[in-house]
mmCIF file of C-alpha atoms and ligand atoms in Angstrom:
data_model
loop_
_atom_site.group_PDB
_atom_site.id
_atom_site.type_symbol
_atom_site.label_atom_id
_atom_site.label_comp_id
_atom_site.label_asym_id
_atom_site.label_seq_id
_atom_site.Cartn_x
_atom_site.Cartn_y
_atom_site.Cartn_z
ATOM 1 C CA MET L 105 17.297 22.018 -25.977
ATOM 2 C CA ALA L 106 15.629 25.350 -26.743
ATOM 3 C CA ARG L 107 12.793 25.080 -29.249
ATOM 4 C CA ILE L 108 10.987 27.299 -31.682
ATOM 5 C CA ASP L 109 7.482 28.127 -30.475
ATOM 6 C CA VAL L 110 5.281 27.907 -33.559
ATOM 7 C CA ASN L 111 2.388 29.656 -31.792
ATOM 8 C CA SER L 112 4.478 32.643 -30.809
ATOM 9 C CA PRO L 113 3.891 36.003 -32.509
ATOM 10 C CA VAL L 114 7.686 36.360 -32.592
ATOM 11 C CA PRO L 115 8.943 35.386 -36.086
ATOM 12 C CA LYS L 116 10.714 32.041 -36.292
ATOM 13 C CA TYR L 117 13.935 33.480 -37.681
ATOM 14 C CA TYR L 118 14.038 35.838 -34.713
ATOM 15 C CA GLN L 119 13.518 32.999 -32.246
ATOM 16 C CA LEU L 120 16.270 30.992 -33.907
ATOM 17 C CA LYS L 121 18.534 34.013 -33.774
ATOM 18 C CA GLU L 122 17.913 34.346 -30.043
ATOM 19 C CA ILE L 123 18.659 30.647 -29.533
ATOM 20 C CA LEU L 124 21.963 30.966 -31.396
ATOM 21 C CA ARG L 125 22.829 34.181 -29.597
ATOM 22 C CA ASP L 126 22.208 32.461 -26.311
ATOM 23 C CA MET L 127 24.499 29.588 -27.254
ATOM 24 C CA ILE L 128 27.222 32.072 -28.168
ATOM 25 C CA GLU L 129 26.840 34.124 -25.015
ATOM 26 C CA THR L 130 26.854 31.081 -22.759
ATOM 27 C CA LYS L 131 29.857 29.758 -24.725
ATOM 28 C CA LYS L 132 28.112 26.559 -25.799
ATOM 29 C CA LEU L 133 29.422 27.754 -29.122
ATOM 30 C CA GLY L 134 32.893 29.139 -28.474
ATOM 31 C CA ALA L 135 34.833 31.779 -30.442
ATOM 32 C CA GLY L 136 36.327 30.304 -33.596
ATOM 33 C CA GLN L 137 33.945 27.340 -33.564
ATOM 34 C CA VAL L 138 31.965 26.518 -36.683
ATOM 35 C CA ILE L 139 28.172 26.654 -36.279
ATOM 36 C CA PRO L 140 25.969 23.835 -37.594
ATOM 37 C CA PRO L 141 25.255 24.136 -41.332
ATOM 38 C CA GLU L 142 21.867 25.504 -42.428
ATOM 39 C CA ARG L 143 20.558 22.072 -43.290
ATOM 40 C CA GLU L 144 21.206 20.877 -39.767
ATOM 41 C CA LEU L 145 19.647 23.979 -38.203
ATOM 42 C CA CYS L 146 16.528 23.322 -40.287
ATOM 43 C CA GLU L 147 16.253 19.750 -39.069
ATOM 44 C CA ARG L 148 17.072 20.511 -35.484
ATOM 45 C CA TYR L 149 14.670 23.435 -35.083
ATOM 46 C CA GLY L 150 12.044 22.500 -37.649
ATOM 47 C CA VAL L 151 12.428 25.673 -39.701
ATOM 48 C CA SER L 152 12.756 26.358 -43.415
ATOM 49 C CA ARG L 153 16.036 27.034 -45.135
ATOM 50 C CA MET L 154 15.102 30.681 -45.584
ATOM 51 C CA THR L 155 14.385 31.086 -41.893
ATOM 52 C CA ALA L 156 17.705 29.546 -40.900
ATOM 53 C CA ARG L 157 19.535 31.703 -43.436
ATOM 54 C CA GLN L 158 17.917 34.910 -42.221
ATOM 55 C CA ALA L 159 18.836 34.184 -38.595
ATOM 56 C CA VAL L 160 22.448 33.507 -39.540
ATOM 57 C CA ILE L 161 22.737 36.541 -41.852
ATOM 58 C CA GLU L 162 21.524 38.862 -39.130
ATOM 59 C CA LEU L 163 24.006 37.463 -36.632
ATOM 60 C CA VAL L 164 26.751 37.930 -39.220
ATOM 61 C CA ASN L 165 25.646 41.541 -39.696
ATOM 62 C CA GLU L 166 25.685 42.090 -35.955
ATOM 63 C CA GLY L 167 29.248 40.784 -35.781
ATOM 64 C CA LEU L 168 28.530 37.688 -33.663
ATOM 65 C CA LEU L 169 29.287 35.326 -36.529
ATOM 66 C CA TYR L 170 31.509 35.515 -39.603
ATOM 67 C CA ARG L 171 31.610 33.526 -42.782
ATOM 68 C CA VAL L 172 34.623 31.954 -44.437
ATOM 69 C CA GLN L 173 34.079 31.182 -48.104
ATOM 70 C CA GLY L 174 33.808 27.461 -48.656
ATOM 71 C CA ARG L 175 34.348 26.586 -45.000
ATOM 72 C CA GLY L 176 31.287 27.676 -43.098
ATOM 73 C CA THR L 177 30.097 30.179 -40.524
ATOM 74 C CA PHE L 178 32.080 30.705 -37.350
ATOM 75 C CA VAL L 179 31.591 32.348 -33.969
ATOM 76 C CA ALA L 180 33.401 35.693 -33.730
ATOM 77 C CA GLU L 181 35.466 36.844 -30.766
ATOM 78 C CA ALA L 182 33.302 38.551 -28.157
ATOM 79 C CA LYS L 183 33.019 42.261 -28.780
ATOM 80 C CA LEU L 184 35.047 44.442 -26.527
ATOM 81 C CA ARG L 185 33.086 46.071 -23.784
ATOM 82 C CA GLN L 186 33.836 49.404 -22.276
ATOM 83 C CA GLY L 187 32.561 49.510 -18.754
ATOM 84 C CA THR L 188 31.396 53.020 -18.102
ATOM 85 C CA GLY L 189 32.059 54.829 -14.899
ATOM 86 C CA ARG L 190 35.826 54.706 -15.088
ATOM 87 C CA LEU L 191 37.883 57.158 -17.058
ATOM 88 C CA THR L 192 40.348 55.221 -19.169
ATOM 89 C CA SER L 193 42.539 55.863 -22.171
ATOM 90 C CA PHE L 194 42.295 53.759 -25.275
ATOM 91 C CA THR L 195 45.560 52.079 -24.288
ATOM 92 C CA GLN L 196 44.237 51.091 -20.847
ATOM 93 C CA ASP L 197 40.902 50.038 -22.253
ATOM 94 C CA MET L 198 42.494 47.615 -24.706
ATOM 95 C CA GLN L 199 45.217 46.379 -22.367
ATOM 96 C CA GLU L 200 42.639 45.432 -19.777
ATOM 97 C CA ARG L 201 41.137 43.185 -22.407
ATOM 98 C CA GLY L 202 44.461 41.614 -23.186
ATOM 99 C CA MET L 203 44.734 43.223 -26.580
ATOM 100 C CA GLN L 204 47.784 44.726 -28.230
ATOM 101 C CA VAL L 205 47.471 48.439 -28.900
ATOM 102 C CA SER L 206 49.040 50.207 -31.828
ATOM 103 C CA SER L 207 48.270 53.490 -33.524
ATOM 104 C CA VAL L 208 48.810 55.106 -36.865
ATOM 105 C CA VAL L 209 49.208 58.868 -36.608
ATOM 106 C CA LEU L 210 47.444 60.469 -39.554
ATOM 107 C CA GLY L 211 48.294 63.990 -38.500
ATOM 108 C CA ILE L 212 49.320 66.185 -35.600
ATOM 109 C CA GLU L 213 48.937 69.895 -36.190
ATOM 110 C CA VAL L 214 48.824 73.199 -34.385
ATOM 111 C CA GLU L 215 45.687 75.015 -35.501
ATOM 112 C CA GLU L 216 43.315 77.798 -34.633
ATOM 113 C CA ALA L 217 40.204 76.596 -32.846
ATOM 114 C CA GLY L 218 37.001 76.829 -34.826
ATOM 115 C CA PRO L 219 33.738 77.819 -33.105
ATOM 116 C CA VAL L 220 32.710 74.304 -32.030
ATOM 117 C CA VAL L 221 36.076 73.286 -30.621
ATOM 118 C CA ALA L 222 36.412 76.678 -28.921
ATOM 119 C CA ARG L 223 33.062 76.257 -27.208
ATOM 120 C CA MET L 224 33.911 72.724 -26.042
ATOM 121 C CA LEU L 225 37.292 73.781 -24.679
ATOM 122 C CA ARG L 226 35.976 77.118 -23.313
ATOM 123 C CA ILE L 227 38.461 79.169 -25.290
ATOM 124 C CA ASP L 228 38.049 81.826 -27.971
ATOM 125 C CA PRO L 229 37.755 80.899 -31.639
ATOM 126 C CA GLY L 230 41.192 81.420 -33.161
ATOM 127 C CA ASP L 231 43.051 80.385 -30.003
ATOM 128 C CA ARG L 232 45.712 77.768 -30.593
ATOM 129 C CA ILE L 233 44.932 74.105 -30.231
ATOM 130 C CA ILE L 234 46.642 70.861 -31.218
ATOM 131 C CA ARG L 235 44.740 68.430 -33.374
ATOM 132 C CA VAL L 236 45.791 64.787 -33.343
ATOM 133 C CA ARG L 237 44.213 62.291 -35.677
ATOM 134 C CA ARG L 238 44.977 58.604 -35.124
ATOM 135 C CA VAL L 239 43.757 55.202 -36.208
ATOM 136 C CA ARG L 240 43.644 53.112 -33.061
ATOM 137 C CA ASN L 241 44.305 49.421 -33.586
ATOM 138 C CA ALA L 242 43.601 46.504 -31.297
ATOM 139 C CA ASP L 243 45.486 43.305 -32.112
ATOM 140 C CA GLY L 244 46.670 44.873 -35.345
ATOM 141 C CA LYS L 245 43.194 45.656 -36.685
ATOM 142 C CA PRO L 246 41.467 49.050 -36.716
ATOM 143 C CA MET L 247 39.114 49.633 -33.822
ATOM 144 C CA ALA L 248 38.557 53.388 -33.935
ATOM 145 C CA LEU L 249 39.417 56.580 -35.745
ATOM 146 C CA GLU L 250 40.076 59.261 -33.205
ATOM 147 C CA THR L 251 40.428 63.021 -33.555
ATOM 148 C CA SER L 252 41.573 64.851 -30.430
ATOM 149 C CA HIS L 253 41.662 68.608 -29.947
ATOM 150 C CA LEU L 254 43.884 69.672 -27.103
ATOM 151 C CA LEU L 255 44.593 73.011 -25.429
ATOM 152 C CA TYR L 256 47.903 74.141 -26.865
ATOM 153 C CA GLU L 257 49.286 75.491 -23.613
ATOM 154 C CA VAL L 258 48.521 72.285 -21.751
ATOM 155 C CA ALA L 259 49.572 69.767 -24.378
ATOM 156 C CA LYS L 260 52.353 71.397 -26.400
ATOM 157 C CA GLY L 261 54.864 68.867 -25.021
ATOM 158 C CA ILE L 262 53.240 66.121 -27.057
ATOM 159 C CA LEU L 263 54.459 67.733 -30.262
ATOM 160 C CA GLU L 264 57.809 66.125 -29.409
ATOM 161 C CA VAL L 265 56.332 62.690 -28.729
ATOM 162 C CA ASP L 266 55.739 59.839 -31.148
ATOM 163 C CA LEU L 267 52.065 59.125 -30.546
ATOM 164 C CA SER L 268 52.125 55.982 -32.649
ATOM 165 C CA GLU L 269 54.216 54.459 -29.865
ATOM 166 C CA HIS L 270 52.993 56.254 -26.752
ATOM 167 C CA SER L 271 49.749 56.769 -24.906
ATOM 168 C CA LEU L 272 48.583 60.366 -25.067
ATOM 169 C CA TYR L 273 47.181 60.229 -21.527
ATOM 170 C CA GLU L 274 50.370 58.757 -20.124
ATOM 171 C CA GLN L 275 52.418 61.499 -21.751
ATOM 172 C CA LEU L 276 50.076 64.230 -20.526
ATOM 173 C CA GLY L 277 50.316 62.717 -17.051
ATOM 174 C CA ARG L 278 54.105 62.946 -17.224
ATOM 175 C CA MET L 279 53.794 66.578 -18.208
ATOM 176 C CA GLY L 280 51.834 67.223 -15.045
ATOM 177 C CA VAL L 281 48.279 67.207 -16.410
ATOM 178 C CA ARG L 282 45.920 65.651 -13.886
ATOM 179 C CA ILE L 283 43.221 63.920 -15.869
ATOM 180 C CA ALA L 284 40.255 63.978 -13.538
ATOM 181 C CA SER L 285 36.907 63.515 -15.279
ATOM 182 C CA ALA L 286 35.139 63.462 -18.616
ATOM 183 C CA GLU L 287 31.734 63.917 -20.160
ATOM 184 C CA GLN L 288 30.974 61.473 -22.892
ATOM 185 C CA SER L 289 28.166 61.028 -25.408
ATOM 186 C CA TYR L 290 27.353 58.140 -27.754
ATOM 187 C CA GLU L 291 25.687 58.239 -31.103
ATOM 188 C CA ALA L 292 24.980 55.642 -33.793
ATOM 189 C CA VAL L 293 26.438 56.673 -37.154
ATOM 190 C CA LEU L 294 27.333 55.171 -40.523
ATOM 191 C CA VAL L 295 30.935 55.070 -41.659
ATOM 192 C CA ASN L 296 31.701 57.623 -44.412
ATOM 193 C CA ASP L 297 34.194 57.204 -47.255
ATOM 194 C CA PHE L 298 37.121 58.726 -45.395
ATOM 195 C CA GLU L 299 36.521 56.671 -42.259
ATOM 196 C CA SER L 300 35.926 53.527 -44.296
ATOM 197 C CA GLY L 301 39.448 53.627 -45.712
ATOM 198 C CA HIS L 302 40.999 53.886 -42.267
ATOM 199 C CA LEU L 303 38.697 51.551 -40.366
ATOM 200 C CA GLY L 304 38.848 48.777 -42.949
ATOM 201 C CA VAL L 305 35.066 48.404 -43.268
ATOM 202 C CA PRO L 306 32.822 49.371 -46.191
ATOM 203 C CA ALA L 307 31.341 52.882 -46.272
ATOM 204 C CA GLY L 308 27.865 52.742 -44.758
ATOM 205 C CA SER L 309 28.845 50.205 -42.082
ATOM 206 C CA PRO L 310 27.451 50.910 -38.618
ATOM 207 C CA ALA L 311 29.698 52.666 -36.132
ATOM 208 C CA MET L 312 29.533 54.377 -32.789
ATOM 209 C CA LEU L 313 30.553 57.991 -32.496
ATOM 210 C CA ILE L 314 31.854 58.754 -29.028
ATOM 211 C CA GLU L 315 32.518 62.345 -28.093
ATOM 212 C CA ARG L 316 34.433 63.179 -24.978
ATOM 213 C CA ILE L 317 35.328 66.379 -23.183
ATOM 214 C CA THR L 318 38.028 65.699 -20.636
ATOM 215 C CA PHE L 319 38.682 67.871 -17.581
ATOM 216 C CA ASP L 320 41.724 68.280 -15.381
ATOM 217 C CA SER L 321 41.632 68.457 -11.597
ATOM 218 C CA GLU L 322 40.747 72.169 -11.796
ATOM 219 C CA GLU L 323 37.652 71.308 -13.863
ATOM 220 C CA ARG L 324 39.233 72.858 -16.903
ATOM 221 C CA PRO L 325 38.380 71.120 -20.192
ATOM 222 C CA PHE L 326 41.672 70.380 -21.942
ATOM 223 C CA GLU L 327 40.586 67.815 -24.526
ATOM 224 C CA TYR L 328 37.696 67.446 -26.948
ATOM 225 C CA VAL L 329 37.699 64.141 -28.850
ATOM 226 C CA LYS L 330 35.581 62.522 -31.486
ATOM 227 C CA SER L 331 36.112 58.785 -31.927
ATOM 228 C CA VAL L 332 34.394 56.581 -34.461
ATOM 229 C CA TYR L 333 34.387 52.976 -33.255
ATOM 230 C CA ARG L 334 33.610 50.011 -35.473
ATOM 231 C CA ALA L 335 30.253 48.633 -34.367
ATOM 232 C CA ASP L 336 31.284 45.092 -35.287
ATOM 233 C CA ARG L 337 34.173 45.209 -32.803
ATOM 234 C CA TYR L 338 33.065 47.411 -29.957
ATOM 235 C CA ARG L 339 30.287 47.236 -27.415
ATOM 236 C CA ILE L 340 29.488 49.291 -24.355
ATOM 237 C CA THR L 341 28.000 47.885 -21.191
ATOM 238 C CA THR L 342 26.759 49.997 -18.334
ATOM 239 C CA ARG L 343 25.689 49.022 -14.884
ATOM 240 C CA LEU L 344 22.552 50.735 -13.650
ATOM 241 C CA GLU L 345 21.325 50.775 -10.098
ATOM 242 C CA SER L 346 17.992 51.855 -8.695
HETATM 243 C C1 16G R 203 40.320 57.309 -25.496
HETATM 244 C C2 16G R 203 39.542 58.585 -25.312
HETATM 245 C C3 16G R 203 40.258 59.772 -25.853
HETATM 246 C C4 16G R 203 41.706 59.827 -25.428
HETATM 247 C C5 16G R 203 42.400 58.536 -25.707
HETATM 248 C C6 16G R 203 43.806 58.524 -25.184
HETATM 249 C C7 16G R 203 37.247 57.736 -25.685
HETATM 250 C C8 16G R 203 35.982 57.936 -26.386
HETATM 251 N N1 16G R 203 38.243 58.573 -25.935
HETATM 252 O O1 16G R 203 40.272 56.906 -26.828
HETATM 253 O O2 16G R 203 39.600 60.905 -25.349
HETATM 254 O O3 16G R 203 42.374 60.864 -26.106
HETATM 255 O O4 16G R 203 41.680 57.477 -25.100
HETATM 256 O O5 16G R 203 44.365 57.299 -25.541
HETATM 257 O O6 16G R 203 37.356 56.844 -24.897
HETATM 258 P P1 16G R 203 45.882 56.951 -25.369
HETATM 259 O O7 16G R 203 46.298 57.417 -24.023
HETATM 260 O O8 16G R 203 45.915 55.473 -25.517
HETATM 261 O O9 16G R 203 46.638 57.640 -26.448
#
């Protein structure tokens, strides 16, 4: 059994946290399983109540554990991972993880591009674009709030499509758009009031802002998207090689 090293400069709560994390990642503690109560953690690892509590609270805040009033603390489902390197739609991303996708369309409008969107899509400010705002759910719970800006000429066919039922990328594919590559950036943000209402987490919760510019096979950018993903449900893993 892993032990707390009392001579280590690493704080005890942190060591305990790492031990618990390890048990979760190696599935010694499986999703949905209750973790030992504080009292037992104290006895087992020779730490104070405060130390045990701090370790557990931090794991709850990181989304690895969740509490149920009066019943205890449980192991959460593993966060979803998006493997980078492959260009996928939200629908594909979730389906590959065996999750049910659904979307709530908050708005779909034809607008004039502002300066930022125009620069991203390499058009002139004032040119027509389509803006689609959707809450993307996985297994019936909000995962991300997504705002897509699309070139009007390329995507106008989607104005006829119900995007709460259909994948945007699949529809664009049907309309002859060849989705070839994308540039993506990631940024840590805090959920604001508007996002909080749609994501079902308190304002100020951590989130990941992902911005994507998507290109067709002629290297033309046709989509600029901003997606705010709940940090407690989403994780990104990349493979690096030397
Ligand atoms: C992903 C893409 C987004 C795209 C959407 C299409 C990121 C950050 N963004 O959410 O650019 O519009 O998929 O999803 O991955 P759909 O085909 O399921 O509608």
